[in-house]
PDB file of C-alpha atoms in Angstrom:
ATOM      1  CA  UNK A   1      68.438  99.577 112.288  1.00  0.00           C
ATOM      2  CA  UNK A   2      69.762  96.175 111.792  1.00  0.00           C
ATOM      3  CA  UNK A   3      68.198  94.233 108.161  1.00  0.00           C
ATOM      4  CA  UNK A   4      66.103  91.503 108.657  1.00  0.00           C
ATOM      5  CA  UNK A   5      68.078  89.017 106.083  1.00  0.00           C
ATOM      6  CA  UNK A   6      67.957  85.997 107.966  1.00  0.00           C
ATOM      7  CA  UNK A   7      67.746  84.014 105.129  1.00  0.00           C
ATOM      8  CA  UNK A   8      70.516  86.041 102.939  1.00  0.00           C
ATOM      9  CA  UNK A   9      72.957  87.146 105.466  1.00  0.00           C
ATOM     10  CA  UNK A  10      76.803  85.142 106.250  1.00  0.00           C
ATOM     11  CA  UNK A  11      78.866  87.709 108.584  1.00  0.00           C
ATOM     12  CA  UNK A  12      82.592  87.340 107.532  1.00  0.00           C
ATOM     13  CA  UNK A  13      83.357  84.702 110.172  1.00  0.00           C
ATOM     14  CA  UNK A  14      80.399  82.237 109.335  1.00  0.00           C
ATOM     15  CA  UNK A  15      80.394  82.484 105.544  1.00  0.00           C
ATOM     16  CA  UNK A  16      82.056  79.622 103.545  1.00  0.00           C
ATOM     17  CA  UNK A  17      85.084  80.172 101.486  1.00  0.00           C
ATOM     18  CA  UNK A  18      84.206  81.777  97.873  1.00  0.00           C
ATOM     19  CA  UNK A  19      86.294  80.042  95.161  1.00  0.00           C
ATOM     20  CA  UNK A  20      90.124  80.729  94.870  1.00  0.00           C
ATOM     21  CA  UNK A  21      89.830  83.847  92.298  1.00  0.00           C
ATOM     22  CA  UNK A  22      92.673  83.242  89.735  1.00  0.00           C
ATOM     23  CA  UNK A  23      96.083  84.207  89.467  1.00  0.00           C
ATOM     24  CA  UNK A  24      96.654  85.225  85.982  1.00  0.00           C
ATOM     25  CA  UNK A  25      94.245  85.642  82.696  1.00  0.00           C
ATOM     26  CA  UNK A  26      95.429  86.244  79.410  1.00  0.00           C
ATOM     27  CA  UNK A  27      97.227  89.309  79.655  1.00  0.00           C
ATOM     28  CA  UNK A  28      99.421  87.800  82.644  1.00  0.00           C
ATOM     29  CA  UNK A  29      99.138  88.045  86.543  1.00  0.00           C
ATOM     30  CA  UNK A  30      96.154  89.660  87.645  1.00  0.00           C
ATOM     31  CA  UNK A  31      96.701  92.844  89.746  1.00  0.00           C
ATOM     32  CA  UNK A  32      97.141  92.386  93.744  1.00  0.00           C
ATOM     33  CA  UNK A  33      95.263  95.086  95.083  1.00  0.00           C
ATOM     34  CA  UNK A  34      95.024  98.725  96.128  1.00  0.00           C
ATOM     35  CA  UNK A  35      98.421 100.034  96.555  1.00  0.00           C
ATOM     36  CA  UNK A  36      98.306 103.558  97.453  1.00  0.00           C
ATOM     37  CA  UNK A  37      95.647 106.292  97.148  1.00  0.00           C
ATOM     38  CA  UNK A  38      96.562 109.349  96.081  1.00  0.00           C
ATOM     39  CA  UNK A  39      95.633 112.852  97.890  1.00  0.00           C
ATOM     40  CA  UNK A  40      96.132 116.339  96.918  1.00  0.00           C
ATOM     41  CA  UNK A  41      96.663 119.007 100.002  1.00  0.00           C
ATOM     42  CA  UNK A  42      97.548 122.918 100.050  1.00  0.00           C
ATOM     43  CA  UNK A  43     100.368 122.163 102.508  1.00  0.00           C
ATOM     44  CA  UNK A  44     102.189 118.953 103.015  1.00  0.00           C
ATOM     45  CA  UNK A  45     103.375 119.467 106.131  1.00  0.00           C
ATOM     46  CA  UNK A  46     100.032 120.707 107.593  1.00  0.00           C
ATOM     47  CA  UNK A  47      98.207 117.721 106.343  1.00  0.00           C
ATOM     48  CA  UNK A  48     100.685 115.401 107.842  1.00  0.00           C
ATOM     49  CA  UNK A  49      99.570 117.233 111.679  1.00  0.00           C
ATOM     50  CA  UNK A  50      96.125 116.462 110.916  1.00  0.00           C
ATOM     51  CA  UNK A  51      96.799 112.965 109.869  1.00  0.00           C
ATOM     52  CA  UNK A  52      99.231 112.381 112.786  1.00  0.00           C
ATOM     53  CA  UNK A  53      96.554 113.708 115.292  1.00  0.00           C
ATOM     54  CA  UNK A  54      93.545 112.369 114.052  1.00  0.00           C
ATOM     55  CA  UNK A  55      94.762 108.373 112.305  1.00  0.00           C
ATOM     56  CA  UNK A  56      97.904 108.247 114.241  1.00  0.00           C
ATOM     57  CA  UNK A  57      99.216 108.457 110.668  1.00  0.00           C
ATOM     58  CA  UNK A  58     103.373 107.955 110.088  1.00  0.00           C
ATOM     59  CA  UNK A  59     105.767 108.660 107.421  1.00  0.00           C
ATOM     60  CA  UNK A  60     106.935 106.025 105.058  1.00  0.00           C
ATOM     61  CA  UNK A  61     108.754 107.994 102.750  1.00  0.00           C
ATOM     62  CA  UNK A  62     109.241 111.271 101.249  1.00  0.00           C
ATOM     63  CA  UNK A  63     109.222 111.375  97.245  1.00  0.00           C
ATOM     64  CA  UNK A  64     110.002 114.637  97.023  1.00  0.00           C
ATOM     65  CA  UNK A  65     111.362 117.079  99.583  1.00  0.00           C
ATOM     66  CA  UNK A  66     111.766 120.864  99.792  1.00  0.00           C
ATOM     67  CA  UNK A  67     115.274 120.374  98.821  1.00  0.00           C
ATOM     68  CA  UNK A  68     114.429 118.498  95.245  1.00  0.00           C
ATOM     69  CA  UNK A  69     113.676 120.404  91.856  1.00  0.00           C
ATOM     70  CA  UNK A  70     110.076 120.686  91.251  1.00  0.00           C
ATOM     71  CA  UNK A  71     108.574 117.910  89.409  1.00  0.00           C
ATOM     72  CA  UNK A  72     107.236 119.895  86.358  1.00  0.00           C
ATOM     73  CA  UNK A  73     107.274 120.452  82.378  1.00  0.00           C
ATOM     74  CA  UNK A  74     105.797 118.699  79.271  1.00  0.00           C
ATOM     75  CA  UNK A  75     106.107 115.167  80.329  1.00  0.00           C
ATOM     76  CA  UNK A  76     105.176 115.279  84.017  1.00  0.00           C
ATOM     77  CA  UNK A  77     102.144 116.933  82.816  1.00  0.00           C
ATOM     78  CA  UNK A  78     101.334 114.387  79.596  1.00  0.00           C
ATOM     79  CA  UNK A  79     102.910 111.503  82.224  1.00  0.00           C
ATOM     80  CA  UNK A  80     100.619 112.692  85.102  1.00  0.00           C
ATOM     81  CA  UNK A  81      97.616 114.433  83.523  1.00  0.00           C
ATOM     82  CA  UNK A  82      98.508 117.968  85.066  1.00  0.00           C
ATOM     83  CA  UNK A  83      97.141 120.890  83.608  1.00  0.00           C
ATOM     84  CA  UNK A  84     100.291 123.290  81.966  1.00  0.00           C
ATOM     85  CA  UNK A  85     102.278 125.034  83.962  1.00  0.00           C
ATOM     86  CA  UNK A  86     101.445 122.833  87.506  1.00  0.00           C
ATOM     87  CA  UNK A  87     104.432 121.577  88.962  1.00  0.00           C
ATOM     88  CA  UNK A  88     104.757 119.219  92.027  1.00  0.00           C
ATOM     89  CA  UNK A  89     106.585 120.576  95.252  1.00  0.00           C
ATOM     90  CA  UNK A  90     106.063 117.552  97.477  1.00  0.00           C
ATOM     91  CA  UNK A  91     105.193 114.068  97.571  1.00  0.00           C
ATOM     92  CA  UNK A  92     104.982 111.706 101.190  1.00  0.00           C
ATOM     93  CA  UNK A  93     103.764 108.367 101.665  1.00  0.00           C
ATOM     94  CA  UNK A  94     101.967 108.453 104.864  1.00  0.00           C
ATOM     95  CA  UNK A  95     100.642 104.788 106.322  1.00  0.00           C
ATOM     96  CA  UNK A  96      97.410 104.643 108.465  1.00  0.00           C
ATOM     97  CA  UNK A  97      97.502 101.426 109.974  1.00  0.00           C
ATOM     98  CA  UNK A  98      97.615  98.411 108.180  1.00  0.00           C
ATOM     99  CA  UNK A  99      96.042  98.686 104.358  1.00  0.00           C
ATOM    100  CA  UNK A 100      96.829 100.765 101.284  1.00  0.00           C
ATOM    101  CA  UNK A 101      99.356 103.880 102.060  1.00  0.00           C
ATOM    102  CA  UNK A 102      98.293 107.812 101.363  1.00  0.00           C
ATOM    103  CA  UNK A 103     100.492 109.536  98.698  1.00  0.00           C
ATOM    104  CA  UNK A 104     100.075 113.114  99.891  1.00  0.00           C
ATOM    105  CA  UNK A 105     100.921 115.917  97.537  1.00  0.00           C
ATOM    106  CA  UNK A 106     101.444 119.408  97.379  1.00  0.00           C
ATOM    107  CA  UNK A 107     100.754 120.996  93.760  1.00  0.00           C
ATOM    108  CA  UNK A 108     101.648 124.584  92.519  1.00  0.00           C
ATOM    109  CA  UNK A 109      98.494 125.367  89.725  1.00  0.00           C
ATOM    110  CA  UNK A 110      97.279 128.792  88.993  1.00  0.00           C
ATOM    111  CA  UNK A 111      93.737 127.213  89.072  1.00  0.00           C
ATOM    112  CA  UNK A 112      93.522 125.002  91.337  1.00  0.00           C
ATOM    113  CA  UNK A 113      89.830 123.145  91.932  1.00  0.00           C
ATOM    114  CA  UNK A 114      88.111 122.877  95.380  1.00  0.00           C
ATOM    115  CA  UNK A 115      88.150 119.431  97.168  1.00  0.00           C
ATOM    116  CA  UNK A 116      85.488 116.791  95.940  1.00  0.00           C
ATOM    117  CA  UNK A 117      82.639 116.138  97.290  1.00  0.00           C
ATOM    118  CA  UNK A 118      80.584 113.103  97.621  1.00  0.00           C
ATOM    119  CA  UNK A 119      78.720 113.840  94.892  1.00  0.00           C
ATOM    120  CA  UNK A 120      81.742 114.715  92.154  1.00  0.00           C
ATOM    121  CA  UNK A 121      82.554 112.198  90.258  1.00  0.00           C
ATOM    122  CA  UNK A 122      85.821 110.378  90.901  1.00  0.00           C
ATOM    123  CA  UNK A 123      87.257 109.570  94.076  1.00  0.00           C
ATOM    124  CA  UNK A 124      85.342 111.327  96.961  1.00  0.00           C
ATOM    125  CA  UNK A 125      86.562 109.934 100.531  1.00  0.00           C
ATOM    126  CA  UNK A 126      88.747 107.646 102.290  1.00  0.00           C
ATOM    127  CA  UNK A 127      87.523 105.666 104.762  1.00  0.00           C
ATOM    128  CA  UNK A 128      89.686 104.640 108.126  1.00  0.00           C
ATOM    129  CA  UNK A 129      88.366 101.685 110.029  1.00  0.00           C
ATOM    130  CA  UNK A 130      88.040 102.262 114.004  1.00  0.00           C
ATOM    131  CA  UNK A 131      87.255 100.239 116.690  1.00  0.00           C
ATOM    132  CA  UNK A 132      85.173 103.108 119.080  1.00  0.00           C
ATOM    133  CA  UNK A 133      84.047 105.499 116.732  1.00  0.00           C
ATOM    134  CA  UNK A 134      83.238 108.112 119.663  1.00  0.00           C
ATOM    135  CA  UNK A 135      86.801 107.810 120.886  1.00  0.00           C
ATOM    136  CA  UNK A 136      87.902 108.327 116.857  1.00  0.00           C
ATOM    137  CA  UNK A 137      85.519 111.364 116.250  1.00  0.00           C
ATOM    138  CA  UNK A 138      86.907 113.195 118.921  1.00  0.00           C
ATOM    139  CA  UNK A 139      90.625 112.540 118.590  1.00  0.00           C
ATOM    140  CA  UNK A 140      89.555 113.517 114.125  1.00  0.00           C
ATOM    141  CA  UNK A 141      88.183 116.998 115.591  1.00  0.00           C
ATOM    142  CA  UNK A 142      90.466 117.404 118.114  1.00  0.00           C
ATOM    143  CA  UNK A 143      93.271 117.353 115.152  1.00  0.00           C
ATOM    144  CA  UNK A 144      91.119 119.986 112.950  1.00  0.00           C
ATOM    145  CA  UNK A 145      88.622 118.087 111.546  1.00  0.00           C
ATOM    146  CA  UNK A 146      84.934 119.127 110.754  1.00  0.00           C
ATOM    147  CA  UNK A 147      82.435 116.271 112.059  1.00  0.00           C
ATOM    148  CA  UNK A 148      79.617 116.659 109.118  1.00  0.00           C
ATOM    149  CA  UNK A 149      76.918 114.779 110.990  1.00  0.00           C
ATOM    150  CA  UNK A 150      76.617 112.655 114.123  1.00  0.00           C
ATOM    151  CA  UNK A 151      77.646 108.745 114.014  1.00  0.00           C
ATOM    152  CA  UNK A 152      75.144 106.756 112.046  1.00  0.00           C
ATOM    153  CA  UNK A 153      74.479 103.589 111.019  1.00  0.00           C
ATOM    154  CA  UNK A 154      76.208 102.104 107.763  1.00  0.00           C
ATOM    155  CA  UNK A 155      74.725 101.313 104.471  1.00  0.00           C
ATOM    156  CA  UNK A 156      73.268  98.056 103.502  1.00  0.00           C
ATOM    157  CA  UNK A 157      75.960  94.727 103.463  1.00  0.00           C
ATOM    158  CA  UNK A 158      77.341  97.284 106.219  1.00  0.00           C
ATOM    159  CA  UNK A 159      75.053  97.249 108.591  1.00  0.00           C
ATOM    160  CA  UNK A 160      75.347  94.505 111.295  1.00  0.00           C
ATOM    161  CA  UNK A 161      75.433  94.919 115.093  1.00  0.00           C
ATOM    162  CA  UNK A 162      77.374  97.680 116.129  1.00  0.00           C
ATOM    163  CA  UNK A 163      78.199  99.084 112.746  1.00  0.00           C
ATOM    164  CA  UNK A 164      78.385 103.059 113.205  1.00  0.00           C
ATOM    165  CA  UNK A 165      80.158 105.924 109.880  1.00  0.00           C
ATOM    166  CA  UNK A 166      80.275 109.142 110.114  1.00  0.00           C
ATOM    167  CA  UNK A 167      82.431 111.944 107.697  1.00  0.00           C
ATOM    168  CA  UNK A 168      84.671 114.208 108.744  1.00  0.00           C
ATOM    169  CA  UNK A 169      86.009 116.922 106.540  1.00  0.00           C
ATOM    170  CA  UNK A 170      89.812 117.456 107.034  1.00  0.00           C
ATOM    171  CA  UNK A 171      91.481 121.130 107.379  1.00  0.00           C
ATOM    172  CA  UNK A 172      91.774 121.327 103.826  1.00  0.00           C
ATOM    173  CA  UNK A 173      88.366 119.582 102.664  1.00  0.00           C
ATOM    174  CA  UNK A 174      89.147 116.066 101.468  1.00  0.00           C
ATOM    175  CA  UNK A 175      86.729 113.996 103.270  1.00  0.00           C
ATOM    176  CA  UNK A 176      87.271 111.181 105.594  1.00  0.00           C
ATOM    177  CA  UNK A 177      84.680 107.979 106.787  1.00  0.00           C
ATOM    178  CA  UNK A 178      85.530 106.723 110.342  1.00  0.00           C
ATOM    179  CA  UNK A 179      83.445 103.442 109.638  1.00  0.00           C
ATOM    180  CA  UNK A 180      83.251 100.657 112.316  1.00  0.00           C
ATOM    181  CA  UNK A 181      81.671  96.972 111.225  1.00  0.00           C
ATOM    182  CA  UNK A 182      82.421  94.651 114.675  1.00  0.00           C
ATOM    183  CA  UNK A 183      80.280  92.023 113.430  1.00  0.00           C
ATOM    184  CA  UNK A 184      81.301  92.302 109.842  1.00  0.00           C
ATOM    185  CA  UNK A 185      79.102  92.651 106.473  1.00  0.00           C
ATOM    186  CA  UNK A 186      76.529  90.377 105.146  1.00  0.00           C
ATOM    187  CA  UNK A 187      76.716  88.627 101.392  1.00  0.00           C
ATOM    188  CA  UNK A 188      73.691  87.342  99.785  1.00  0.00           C
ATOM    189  CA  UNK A 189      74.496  84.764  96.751  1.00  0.00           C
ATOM    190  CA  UNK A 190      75.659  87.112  94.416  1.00  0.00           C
ATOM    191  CA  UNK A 191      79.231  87.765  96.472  1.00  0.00           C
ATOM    192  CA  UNK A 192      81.725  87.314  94.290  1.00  0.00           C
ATOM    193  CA  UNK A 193      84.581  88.526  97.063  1.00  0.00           C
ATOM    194  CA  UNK A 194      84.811  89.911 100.221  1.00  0.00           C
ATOM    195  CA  UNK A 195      85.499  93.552 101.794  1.00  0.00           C
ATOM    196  CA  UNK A 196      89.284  93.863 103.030  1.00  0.00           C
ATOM    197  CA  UNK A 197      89.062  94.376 106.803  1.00  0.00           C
ATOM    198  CA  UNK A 198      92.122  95.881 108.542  1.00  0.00           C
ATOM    199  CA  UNK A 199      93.092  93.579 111.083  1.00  0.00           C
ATOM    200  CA  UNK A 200      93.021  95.219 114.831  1.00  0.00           C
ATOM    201  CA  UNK A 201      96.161  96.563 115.782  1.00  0.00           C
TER     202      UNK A 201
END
């Protein structure tokens, strides 16, 4: 179901260019971007298999390696807001594509809380853009992943020709969006920016 917003809608290519946001305000340069997200899995290694297989996902860097002390004690847990007595085994940046990088860790807690779910509050998914979502959905479940639904369409502002999402639940839970949006999103006149689109490979 494609909106009728004739009158509202400017697909990414058509639009005019919004205003130059500014460089700096009065605290000093204004941030970038999105860096990194950050990911919590049972087994590092594991999740890097799945992320291999299913995003074609590679290794930037390890942060910390079997071979390194545990990061752990009083400050790493008032530094990093761990609960006492947690202590960090491994750390890997992982890059899908072209966009922010996945910081992957593996965390020793005596309590440690399920994955979140859409509906928790704080981050809930990552979403990896693909070009054929049928060809990406089987390549996520051949890796291990848990299709939740079958491909649907997108959300308003997401929803032009083509555009197809659907969630797939990793080995260990954390939930990812294989989202496809060929002919781009719509603005109306509030837009005060644009989505980031990874550019095709």
């Amino acid at each position: 179901m494609t909106k009728d917003t004739t009158s509202l809608r400017r697909t990414e290519d058509a639009s005019p260019e919004l205003p130059l946001a500014p460089e700096r305000d009065g605290y000093g340069p204004l941030p970038r971007g999105i860096n990194h997200i950050g990911i919590t899995v049972p087994d590092v290694e594991a999740a890097t298999i799945f992320l291999r297989a299913a995003f074609d996902g590679r290794v930037a860097y390890e942060g910390l390696t079997p071979s390194d002390p545990p990061r752990e004690g009083p400050d790493t847990e008032r530094q990093l807001g761990l609960p006492s007595g947690a202590k960090i085994v491994r750390q890997r940046m992982v890059q899908i594509g072209v966009g922010p990088g996945l910081e992957v860790f593996e965390i020793v807690d005596s309590a440690p809380r399920p994955p979140a779910k859409l509906s928790d509050l704080g981050l809930n998914h990552v979403s990896v853009y693909v070009d054929d979502i049928d060809s990406a959905l089987k390549r996520a479940i051949a890796a291990g992943g848990e299709a939740l639904s079958e491909p649907h369409e997108n959300s308003s502002h997401e929803d032009t020709e083509g555009n197809a999402s659907v969630y797939v639940r990793a080995p260990w839970g954390t939930l990812f969006e294989l989202q496809s949006i060929p002919n781009g999103h719509w603005y109306d006149e509030t837009a005060e920016a644009r989505v980031w689109t990874p550019p095709a490979r």
